[in-house]
mmCIF file of N, CA, C and O in Angstrom:
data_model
loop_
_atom_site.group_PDB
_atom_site.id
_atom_site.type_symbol
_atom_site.label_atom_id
_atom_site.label_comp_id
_atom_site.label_asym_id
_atom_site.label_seq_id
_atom_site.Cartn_x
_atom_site.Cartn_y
_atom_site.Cartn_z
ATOM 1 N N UNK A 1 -38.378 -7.950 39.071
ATOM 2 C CA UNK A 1 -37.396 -9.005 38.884
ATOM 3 C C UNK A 1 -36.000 -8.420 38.672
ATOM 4 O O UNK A 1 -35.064 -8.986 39.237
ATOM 5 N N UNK A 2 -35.784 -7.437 37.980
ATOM 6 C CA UNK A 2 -34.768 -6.818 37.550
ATOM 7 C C UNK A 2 -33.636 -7.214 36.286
ATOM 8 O O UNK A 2 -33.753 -8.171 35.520
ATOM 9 N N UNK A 3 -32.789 -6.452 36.293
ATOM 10 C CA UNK A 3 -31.812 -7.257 35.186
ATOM 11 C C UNK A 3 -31.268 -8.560 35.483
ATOM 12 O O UNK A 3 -31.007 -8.906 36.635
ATOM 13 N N UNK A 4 -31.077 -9.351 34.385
ATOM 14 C CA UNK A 4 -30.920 -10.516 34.100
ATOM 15 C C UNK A 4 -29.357 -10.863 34.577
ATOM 16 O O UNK A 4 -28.617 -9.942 34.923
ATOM 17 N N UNK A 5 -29.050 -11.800 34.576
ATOM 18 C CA UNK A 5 -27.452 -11.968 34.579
ATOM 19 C C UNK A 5 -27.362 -12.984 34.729
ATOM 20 O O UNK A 5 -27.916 -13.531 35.683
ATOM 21 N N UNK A 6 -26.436 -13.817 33.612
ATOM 22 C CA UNK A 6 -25.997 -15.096 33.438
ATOM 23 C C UNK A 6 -25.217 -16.081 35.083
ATOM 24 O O UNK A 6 -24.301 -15.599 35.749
ATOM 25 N N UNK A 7 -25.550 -16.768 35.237
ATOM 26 C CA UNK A 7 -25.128 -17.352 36.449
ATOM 27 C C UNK A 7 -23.519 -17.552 35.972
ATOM 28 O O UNK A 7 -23.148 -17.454 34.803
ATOM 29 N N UNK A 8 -22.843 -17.784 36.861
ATOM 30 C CA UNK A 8 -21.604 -18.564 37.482
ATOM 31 C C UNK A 8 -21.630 -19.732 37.140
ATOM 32 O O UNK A 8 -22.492 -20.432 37.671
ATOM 33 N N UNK A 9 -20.904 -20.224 36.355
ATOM 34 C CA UNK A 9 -20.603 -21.731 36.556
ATOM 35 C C UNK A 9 -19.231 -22.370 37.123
ATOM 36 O O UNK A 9 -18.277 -22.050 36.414
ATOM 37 N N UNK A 10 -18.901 -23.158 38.175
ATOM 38 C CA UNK A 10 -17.637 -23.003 38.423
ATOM 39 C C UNK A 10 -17.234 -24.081 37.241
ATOM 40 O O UNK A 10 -17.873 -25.051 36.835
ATOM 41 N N UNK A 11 -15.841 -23.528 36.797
ATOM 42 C CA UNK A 11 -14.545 -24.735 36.330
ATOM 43 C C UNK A 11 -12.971 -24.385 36.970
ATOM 44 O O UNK A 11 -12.160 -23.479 37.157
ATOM 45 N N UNK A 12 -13.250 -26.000 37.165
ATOM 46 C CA UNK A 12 -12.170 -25.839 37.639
ATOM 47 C C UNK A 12 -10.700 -26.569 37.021
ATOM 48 O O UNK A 12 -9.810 -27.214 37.576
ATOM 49 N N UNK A 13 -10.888 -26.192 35.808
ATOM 50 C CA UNK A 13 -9.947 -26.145 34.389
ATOM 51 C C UNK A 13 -9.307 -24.960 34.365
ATOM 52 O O UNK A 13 -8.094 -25.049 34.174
ATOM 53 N N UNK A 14 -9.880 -23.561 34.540
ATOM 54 C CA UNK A 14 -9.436 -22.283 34.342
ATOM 55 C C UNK A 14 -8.621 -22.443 34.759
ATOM 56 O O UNK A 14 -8.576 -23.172 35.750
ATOM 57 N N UNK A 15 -7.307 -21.747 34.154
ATOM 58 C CA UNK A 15 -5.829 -21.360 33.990
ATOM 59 C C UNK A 15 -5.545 -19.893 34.093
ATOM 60 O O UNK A 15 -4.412 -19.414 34.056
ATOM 61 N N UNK A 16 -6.894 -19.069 34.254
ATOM 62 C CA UNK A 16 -6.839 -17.492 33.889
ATOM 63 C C UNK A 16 -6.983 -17.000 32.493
ATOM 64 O O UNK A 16 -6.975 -17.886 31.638
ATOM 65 N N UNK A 17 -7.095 -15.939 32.138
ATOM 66 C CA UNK A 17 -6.776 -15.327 31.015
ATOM 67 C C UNK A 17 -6.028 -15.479 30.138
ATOM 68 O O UNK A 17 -4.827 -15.230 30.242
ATOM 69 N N UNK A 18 -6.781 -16.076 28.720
ATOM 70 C CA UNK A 18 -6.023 -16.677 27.447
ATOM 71 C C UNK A 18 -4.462 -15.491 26.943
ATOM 72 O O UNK A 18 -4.287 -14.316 26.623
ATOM 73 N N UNK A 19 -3.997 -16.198 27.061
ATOM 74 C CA UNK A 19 -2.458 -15.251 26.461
ATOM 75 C C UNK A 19 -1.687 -15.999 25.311
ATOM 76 O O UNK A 19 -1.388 -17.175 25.519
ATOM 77 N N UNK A 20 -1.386 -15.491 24.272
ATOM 78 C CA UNK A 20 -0.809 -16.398 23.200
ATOM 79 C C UNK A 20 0.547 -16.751 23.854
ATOM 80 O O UNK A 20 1.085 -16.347 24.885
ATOM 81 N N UNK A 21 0.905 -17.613 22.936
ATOM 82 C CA UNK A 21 2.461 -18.486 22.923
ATOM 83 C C UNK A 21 3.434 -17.303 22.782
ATOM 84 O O UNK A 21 3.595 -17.054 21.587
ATOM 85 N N UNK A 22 4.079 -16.556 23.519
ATOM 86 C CA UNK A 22 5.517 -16.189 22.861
ATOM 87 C C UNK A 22 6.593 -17.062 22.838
ATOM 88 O O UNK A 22 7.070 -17.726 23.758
ATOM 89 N N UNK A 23 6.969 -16.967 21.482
ATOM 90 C CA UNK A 23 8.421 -17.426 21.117
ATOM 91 C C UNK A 23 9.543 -16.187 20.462
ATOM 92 O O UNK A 23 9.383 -15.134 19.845
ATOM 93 N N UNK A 24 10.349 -16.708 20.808
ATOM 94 C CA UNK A 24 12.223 -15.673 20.488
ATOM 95 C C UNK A 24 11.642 -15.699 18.789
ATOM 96 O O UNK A 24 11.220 -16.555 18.011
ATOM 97 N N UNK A 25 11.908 -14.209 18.765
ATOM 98 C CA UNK A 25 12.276 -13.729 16.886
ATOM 99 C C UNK A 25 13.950 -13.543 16.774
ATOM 100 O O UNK A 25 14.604 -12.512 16.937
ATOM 101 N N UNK A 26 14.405 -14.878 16.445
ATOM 102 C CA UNK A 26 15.871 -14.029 16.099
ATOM 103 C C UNK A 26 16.458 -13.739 15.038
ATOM 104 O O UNK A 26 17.529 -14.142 14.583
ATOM 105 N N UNK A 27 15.534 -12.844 14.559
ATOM 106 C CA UNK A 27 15.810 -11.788 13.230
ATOM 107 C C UNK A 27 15.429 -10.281 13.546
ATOM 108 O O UNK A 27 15.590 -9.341 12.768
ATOM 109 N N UNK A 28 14.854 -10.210 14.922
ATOM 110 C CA UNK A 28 14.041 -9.054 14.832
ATOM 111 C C UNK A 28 15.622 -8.361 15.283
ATOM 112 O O UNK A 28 16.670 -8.874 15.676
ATOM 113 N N UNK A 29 15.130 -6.739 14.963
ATOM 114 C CA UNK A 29 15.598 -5.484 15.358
ATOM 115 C C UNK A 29 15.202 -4.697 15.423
ATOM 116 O O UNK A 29 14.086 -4.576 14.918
ATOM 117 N N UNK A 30 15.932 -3.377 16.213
ATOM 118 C CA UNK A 30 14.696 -2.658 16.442
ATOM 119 C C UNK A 30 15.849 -1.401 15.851
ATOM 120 O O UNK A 30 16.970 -1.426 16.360
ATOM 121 N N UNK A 31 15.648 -0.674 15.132
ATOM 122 C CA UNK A 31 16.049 0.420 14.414
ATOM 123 C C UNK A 31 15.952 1.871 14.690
ATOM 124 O O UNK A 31 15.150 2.661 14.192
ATOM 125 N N UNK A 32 17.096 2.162 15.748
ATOM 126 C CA UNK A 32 17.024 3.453 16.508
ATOM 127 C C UNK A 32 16.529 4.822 15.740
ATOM 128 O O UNK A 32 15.652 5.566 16.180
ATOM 129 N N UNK A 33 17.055 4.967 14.845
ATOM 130 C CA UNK A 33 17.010 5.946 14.219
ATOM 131 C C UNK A 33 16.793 5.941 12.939
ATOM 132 O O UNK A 33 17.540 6.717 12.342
ATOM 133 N N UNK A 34 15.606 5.013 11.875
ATOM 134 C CA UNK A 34 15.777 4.431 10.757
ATOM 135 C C UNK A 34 15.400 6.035 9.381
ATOM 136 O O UNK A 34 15.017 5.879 8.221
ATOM 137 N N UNK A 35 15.664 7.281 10.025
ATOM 138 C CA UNK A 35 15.803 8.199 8.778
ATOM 139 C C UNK A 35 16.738 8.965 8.967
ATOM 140 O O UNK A 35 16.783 10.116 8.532
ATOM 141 N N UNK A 36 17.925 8.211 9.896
ATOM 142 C CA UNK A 36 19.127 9.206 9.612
ATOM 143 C C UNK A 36 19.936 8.876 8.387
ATOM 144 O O UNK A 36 20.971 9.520 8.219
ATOM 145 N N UNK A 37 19.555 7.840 7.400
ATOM 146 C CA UNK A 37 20.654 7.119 6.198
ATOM 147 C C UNK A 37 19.799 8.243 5.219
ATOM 148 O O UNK A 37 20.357 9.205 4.691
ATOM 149 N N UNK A 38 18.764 8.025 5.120
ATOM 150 C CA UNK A 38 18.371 8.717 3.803
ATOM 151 C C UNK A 38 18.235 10.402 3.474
ATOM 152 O O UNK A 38 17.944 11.303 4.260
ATOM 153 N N UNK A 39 18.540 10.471 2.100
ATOM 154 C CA UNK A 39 19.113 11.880 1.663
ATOM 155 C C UNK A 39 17.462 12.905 2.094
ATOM 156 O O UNK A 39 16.339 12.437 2.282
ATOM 157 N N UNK A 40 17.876 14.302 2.135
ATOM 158 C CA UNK A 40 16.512 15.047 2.081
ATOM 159 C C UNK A 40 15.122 14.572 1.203
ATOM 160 O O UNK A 40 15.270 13.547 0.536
ATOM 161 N N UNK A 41 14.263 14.998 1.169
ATOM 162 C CA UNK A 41 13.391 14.717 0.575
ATOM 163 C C UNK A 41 12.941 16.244 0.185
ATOM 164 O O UNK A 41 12.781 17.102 1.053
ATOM 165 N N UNK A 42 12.723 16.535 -1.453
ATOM 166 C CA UNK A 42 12.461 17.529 -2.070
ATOM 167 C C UNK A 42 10.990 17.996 -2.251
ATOM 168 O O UNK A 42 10.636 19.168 -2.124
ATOM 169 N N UNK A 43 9.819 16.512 -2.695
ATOM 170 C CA UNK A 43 8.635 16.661 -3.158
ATOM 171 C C UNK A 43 8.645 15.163 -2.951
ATOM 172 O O UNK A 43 9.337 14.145 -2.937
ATOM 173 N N UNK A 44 7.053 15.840 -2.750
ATOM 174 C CA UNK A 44 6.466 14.197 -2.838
ATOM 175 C C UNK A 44 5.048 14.196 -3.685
ATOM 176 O O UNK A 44 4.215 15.099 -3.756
ATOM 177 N N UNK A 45 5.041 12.952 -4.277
ATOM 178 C CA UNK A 45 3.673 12.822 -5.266
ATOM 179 C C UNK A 45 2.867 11.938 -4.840
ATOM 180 O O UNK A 45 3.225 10.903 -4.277
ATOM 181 N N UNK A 46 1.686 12.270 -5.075
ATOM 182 C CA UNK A 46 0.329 11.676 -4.121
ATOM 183 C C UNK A 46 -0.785 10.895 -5.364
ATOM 184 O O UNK A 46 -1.238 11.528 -6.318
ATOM 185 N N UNK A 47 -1.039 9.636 -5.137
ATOM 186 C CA UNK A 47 -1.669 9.126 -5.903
ATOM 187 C C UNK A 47 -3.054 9.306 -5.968
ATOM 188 O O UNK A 47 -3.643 8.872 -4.978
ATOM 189 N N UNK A 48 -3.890 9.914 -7.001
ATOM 190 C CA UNK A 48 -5.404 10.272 -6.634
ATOM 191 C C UNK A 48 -5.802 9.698 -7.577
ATOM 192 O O UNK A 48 -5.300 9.979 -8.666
ATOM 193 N N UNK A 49 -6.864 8.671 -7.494
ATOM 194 C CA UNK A 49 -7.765 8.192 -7.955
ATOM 195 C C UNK A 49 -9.385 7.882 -8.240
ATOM 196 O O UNK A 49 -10.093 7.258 -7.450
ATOM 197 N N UNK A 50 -9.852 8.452 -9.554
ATOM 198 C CA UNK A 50 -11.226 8.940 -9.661
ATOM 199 C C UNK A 50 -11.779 8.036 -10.849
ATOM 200 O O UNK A 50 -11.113 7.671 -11.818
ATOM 201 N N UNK A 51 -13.163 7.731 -10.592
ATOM 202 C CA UNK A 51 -14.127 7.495 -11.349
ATOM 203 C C UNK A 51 -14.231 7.951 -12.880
ATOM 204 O O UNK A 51 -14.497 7.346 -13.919
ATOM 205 N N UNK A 52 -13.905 9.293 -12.571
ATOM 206 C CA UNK A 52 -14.815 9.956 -13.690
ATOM 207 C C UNK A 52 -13.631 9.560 -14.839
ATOM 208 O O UNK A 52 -12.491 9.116 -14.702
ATOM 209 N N UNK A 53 -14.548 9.983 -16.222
ATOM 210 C CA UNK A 53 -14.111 9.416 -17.525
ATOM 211 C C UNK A 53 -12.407 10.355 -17.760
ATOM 212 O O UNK A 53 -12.064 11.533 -17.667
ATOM 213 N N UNK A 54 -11.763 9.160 -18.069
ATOM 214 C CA UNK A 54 -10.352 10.191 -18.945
ATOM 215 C C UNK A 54 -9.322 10.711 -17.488
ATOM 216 O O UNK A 54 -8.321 11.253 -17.957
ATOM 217 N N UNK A 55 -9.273 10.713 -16.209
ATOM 218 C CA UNK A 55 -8.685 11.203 -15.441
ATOM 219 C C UNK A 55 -8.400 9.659 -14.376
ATOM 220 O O UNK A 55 -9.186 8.832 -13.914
ATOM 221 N N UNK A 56 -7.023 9.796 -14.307
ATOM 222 C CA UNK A 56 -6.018 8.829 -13.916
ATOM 223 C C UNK A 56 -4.852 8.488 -13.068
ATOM 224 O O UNK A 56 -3.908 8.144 -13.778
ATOM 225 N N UNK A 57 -4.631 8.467 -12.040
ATOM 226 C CA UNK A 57 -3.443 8.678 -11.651
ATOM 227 C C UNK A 57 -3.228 7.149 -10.671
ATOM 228 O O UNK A 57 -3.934 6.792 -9.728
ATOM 229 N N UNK A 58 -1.976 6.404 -11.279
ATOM 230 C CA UNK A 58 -1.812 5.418 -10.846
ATOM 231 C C UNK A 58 -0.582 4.904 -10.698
ATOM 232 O O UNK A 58 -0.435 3.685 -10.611
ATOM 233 N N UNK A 59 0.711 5.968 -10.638
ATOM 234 C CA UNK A 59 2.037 6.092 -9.866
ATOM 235 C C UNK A 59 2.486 6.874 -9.186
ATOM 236 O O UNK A 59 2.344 8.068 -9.447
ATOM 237 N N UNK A 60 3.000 6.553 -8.366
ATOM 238 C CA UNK A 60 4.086 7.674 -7.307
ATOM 239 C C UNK A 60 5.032 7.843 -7.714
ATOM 240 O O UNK A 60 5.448 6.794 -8.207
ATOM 241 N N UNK A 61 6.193 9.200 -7.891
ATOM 242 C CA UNK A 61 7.250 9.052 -8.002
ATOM 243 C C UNK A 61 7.650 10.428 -6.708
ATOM 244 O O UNK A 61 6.914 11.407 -6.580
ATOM 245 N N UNK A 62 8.907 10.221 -5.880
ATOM 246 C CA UNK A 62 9.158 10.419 -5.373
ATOM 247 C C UNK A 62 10.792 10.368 -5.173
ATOM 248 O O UNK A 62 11.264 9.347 -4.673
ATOM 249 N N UNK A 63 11.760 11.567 -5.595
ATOM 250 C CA UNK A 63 13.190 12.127 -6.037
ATOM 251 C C UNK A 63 13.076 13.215 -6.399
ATOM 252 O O UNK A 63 12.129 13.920 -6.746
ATOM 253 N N UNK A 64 14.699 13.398 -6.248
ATOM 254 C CA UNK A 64 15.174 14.555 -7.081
ATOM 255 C C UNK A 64 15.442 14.720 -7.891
ATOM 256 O O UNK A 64 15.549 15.925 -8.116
ATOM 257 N N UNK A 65 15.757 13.887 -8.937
ATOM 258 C CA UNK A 65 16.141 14.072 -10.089
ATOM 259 C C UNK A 65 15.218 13.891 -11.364
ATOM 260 O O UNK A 65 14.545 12.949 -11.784
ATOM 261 N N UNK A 66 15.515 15.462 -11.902
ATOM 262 C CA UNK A 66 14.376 14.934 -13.194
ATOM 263 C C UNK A 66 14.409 14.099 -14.072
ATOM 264 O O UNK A 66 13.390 13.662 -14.608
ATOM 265 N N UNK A 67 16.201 13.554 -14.517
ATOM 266 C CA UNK A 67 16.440 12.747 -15.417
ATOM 267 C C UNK A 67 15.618 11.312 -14.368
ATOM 268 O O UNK A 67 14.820 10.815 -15.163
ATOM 269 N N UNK A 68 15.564 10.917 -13.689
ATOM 270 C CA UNK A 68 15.621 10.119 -13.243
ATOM 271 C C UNK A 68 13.367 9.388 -13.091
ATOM 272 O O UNK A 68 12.768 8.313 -13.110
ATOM 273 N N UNK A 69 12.962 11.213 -12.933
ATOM 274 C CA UNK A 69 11.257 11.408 -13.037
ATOM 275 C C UNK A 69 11.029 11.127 -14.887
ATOM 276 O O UNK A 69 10.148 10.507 -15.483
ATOM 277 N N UNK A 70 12.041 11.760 -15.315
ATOM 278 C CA UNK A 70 11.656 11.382 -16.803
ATOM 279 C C UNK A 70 11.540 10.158 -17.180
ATOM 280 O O UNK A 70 10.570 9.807 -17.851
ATOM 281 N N UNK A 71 12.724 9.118 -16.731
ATOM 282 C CA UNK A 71 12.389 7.810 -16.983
ATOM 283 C C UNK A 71 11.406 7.048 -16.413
ATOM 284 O O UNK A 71 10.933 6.113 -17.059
ATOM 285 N N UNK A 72 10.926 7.357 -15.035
ATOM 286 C CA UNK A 72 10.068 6.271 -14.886
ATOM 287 C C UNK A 72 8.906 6.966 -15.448
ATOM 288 O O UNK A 72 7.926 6.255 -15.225
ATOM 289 N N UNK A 73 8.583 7.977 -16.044
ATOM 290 C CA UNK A 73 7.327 7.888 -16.484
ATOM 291 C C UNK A 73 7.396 7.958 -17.832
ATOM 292 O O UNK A 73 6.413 8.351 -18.461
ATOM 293 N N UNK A 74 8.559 7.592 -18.470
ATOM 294 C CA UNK A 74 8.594 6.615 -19.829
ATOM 295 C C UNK A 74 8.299 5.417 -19.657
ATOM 296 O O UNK A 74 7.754 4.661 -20.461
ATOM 297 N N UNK A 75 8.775 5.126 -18.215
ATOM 298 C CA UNK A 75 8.803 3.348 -18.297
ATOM 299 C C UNK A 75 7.714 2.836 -17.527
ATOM 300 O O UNK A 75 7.798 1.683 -17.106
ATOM 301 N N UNK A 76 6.719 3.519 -17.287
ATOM 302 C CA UNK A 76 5.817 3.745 -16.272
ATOM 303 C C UNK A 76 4.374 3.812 -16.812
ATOM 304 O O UNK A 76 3.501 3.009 -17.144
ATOM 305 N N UNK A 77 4.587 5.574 -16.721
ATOM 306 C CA UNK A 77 3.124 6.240 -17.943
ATOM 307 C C UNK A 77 2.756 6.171 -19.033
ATOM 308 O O UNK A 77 1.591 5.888 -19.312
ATOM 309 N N UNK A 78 3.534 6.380 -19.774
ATOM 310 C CA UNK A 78 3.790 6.070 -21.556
ATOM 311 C C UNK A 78 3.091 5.421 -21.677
ATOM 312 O O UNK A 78 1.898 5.650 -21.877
ATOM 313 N N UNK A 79 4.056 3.586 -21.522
ATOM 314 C CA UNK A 79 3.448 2.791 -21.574
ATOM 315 C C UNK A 79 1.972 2.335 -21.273
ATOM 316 O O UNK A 79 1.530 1.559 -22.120
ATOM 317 N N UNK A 80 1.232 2.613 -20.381
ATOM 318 C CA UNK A 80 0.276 2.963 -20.077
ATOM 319 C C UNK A 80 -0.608 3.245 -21.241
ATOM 320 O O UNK A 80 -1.301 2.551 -21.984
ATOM 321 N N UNK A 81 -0.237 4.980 -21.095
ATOM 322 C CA UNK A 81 -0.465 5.665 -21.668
ATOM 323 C C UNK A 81 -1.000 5.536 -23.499
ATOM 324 O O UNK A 81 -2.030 5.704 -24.153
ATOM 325 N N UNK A 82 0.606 5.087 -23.763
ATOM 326 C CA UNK A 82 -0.012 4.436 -25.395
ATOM 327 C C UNK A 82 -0.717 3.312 -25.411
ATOM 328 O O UNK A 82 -1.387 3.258 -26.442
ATOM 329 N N UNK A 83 -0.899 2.134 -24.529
ATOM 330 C CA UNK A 83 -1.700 1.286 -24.582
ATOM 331 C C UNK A 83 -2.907 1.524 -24.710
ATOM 332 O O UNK A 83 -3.525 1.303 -25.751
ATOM 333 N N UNK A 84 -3.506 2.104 -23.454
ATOM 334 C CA UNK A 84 -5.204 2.712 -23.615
ATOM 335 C C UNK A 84 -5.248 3.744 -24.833
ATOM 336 O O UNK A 84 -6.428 3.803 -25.179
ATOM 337 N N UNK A 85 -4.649 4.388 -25.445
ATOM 338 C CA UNK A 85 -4.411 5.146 -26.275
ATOM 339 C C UNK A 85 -5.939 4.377 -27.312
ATOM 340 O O UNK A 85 -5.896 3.354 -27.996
ATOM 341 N N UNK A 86 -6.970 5.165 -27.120
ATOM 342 C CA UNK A 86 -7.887 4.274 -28.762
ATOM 343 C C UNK A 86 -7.002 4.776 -30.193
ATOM 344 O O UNK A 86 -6.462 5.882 -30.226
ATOM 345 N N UNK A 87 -6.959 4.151 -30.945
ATOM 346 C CA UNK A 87 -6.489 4.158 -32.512
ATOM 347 C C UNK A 87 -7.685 4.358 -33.157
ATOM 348 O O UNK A 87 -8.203 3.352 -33.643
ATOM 349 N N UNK A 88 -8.275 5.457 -33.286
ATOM 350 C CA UNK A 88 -9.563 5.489 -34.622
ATOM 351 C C UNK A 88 -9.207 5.139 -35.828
ATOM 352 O O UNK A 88 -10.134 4.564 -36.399
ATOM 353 N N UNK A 89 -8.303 5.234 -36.432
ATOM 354 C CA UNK A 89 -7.857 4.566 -37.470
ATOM 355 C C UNK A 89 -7.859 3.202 -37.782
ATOM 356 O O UNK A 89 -8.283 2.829 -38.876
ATOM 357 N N UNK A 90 -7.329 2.216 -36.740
ATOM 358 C CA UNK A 90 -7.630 0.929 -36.545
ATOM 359 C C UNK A 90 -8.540 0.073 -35.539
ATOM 360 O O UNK A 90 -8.572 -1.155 -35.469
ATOM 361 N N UNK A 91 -9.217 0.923 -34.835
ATOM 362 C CA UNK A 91 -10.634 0.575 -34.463
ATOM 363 C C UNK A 91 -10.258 -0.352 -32.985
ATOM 364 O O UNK A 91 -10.956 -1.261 -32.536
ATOM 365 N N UNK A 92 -9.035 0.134 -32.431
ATOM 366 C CA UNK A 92 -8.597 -1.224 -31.265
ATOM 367 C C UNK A 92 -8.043 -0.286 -30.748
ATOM 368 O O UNK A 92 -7.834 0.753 -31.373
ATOM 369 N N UNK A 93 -7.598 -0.505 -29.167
ATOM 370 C CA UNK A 93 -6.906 0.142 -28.377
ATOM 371 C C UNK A 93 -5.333 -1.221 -28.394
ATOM 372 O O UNK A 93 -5.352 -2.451 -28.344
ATOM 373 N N UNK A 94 -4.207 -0.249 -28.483
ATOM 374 C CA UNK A 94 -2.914 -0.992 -28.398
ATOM 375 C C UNK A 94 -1.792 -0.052 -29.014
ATOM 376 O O UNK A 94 -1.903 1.171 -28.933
ATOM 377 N N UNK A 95 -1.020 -0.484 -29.454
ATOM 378 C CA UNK A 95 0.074 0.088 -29.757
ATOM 379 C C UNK A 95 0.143 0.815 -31.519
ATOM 380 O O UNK A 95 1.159 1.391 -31.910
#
């Protein structure tokens, strides 16, 4: 008998091959060269994230400036940081 194969049915509705609607974006642009504005790049920090107990990493920072690495990971990690902080003394995790 051989392989099978679905018959033919004619319609004669077909229009061809479904193609979506284009319509005009007039906001789009297209941005020749979009890393000639920004300054060098020194280092970059990579977010790794693990299971295991006590090990954490859950910001990027990415600059040159240390004053600038110092603050966000005051305003960042710390915080964080002292939150999960357990208090054996007062038996709660917080501040």
């Amino acid at each position: 008998k051989g392989k099978w194969s679905a018959p033919m049915i004619p319609n004669p509705e077909y229009k061809g091959e479904w193609v979506p609607k284009q319509i005009e974006n007039v906001g789009y642009f297209e941005e020749k060269d979009p890393y000639s504005h920004l300054p060098p790049i020194a280092g970059v920090g990579i977010e790794v994230w693990t299971m295991q107990g006590e090990i954490e990493f859950d910001n990027i920072w990415m600059g040159t400036s240390l004053d600038h690495a110092l603050e966000f990971s005051t305003l960042s990690w710390k915080v964080k940081h002292d939150f999960e902080t357990f208090d054996k003394n007062q038996g709660f995790y917080g501040f």
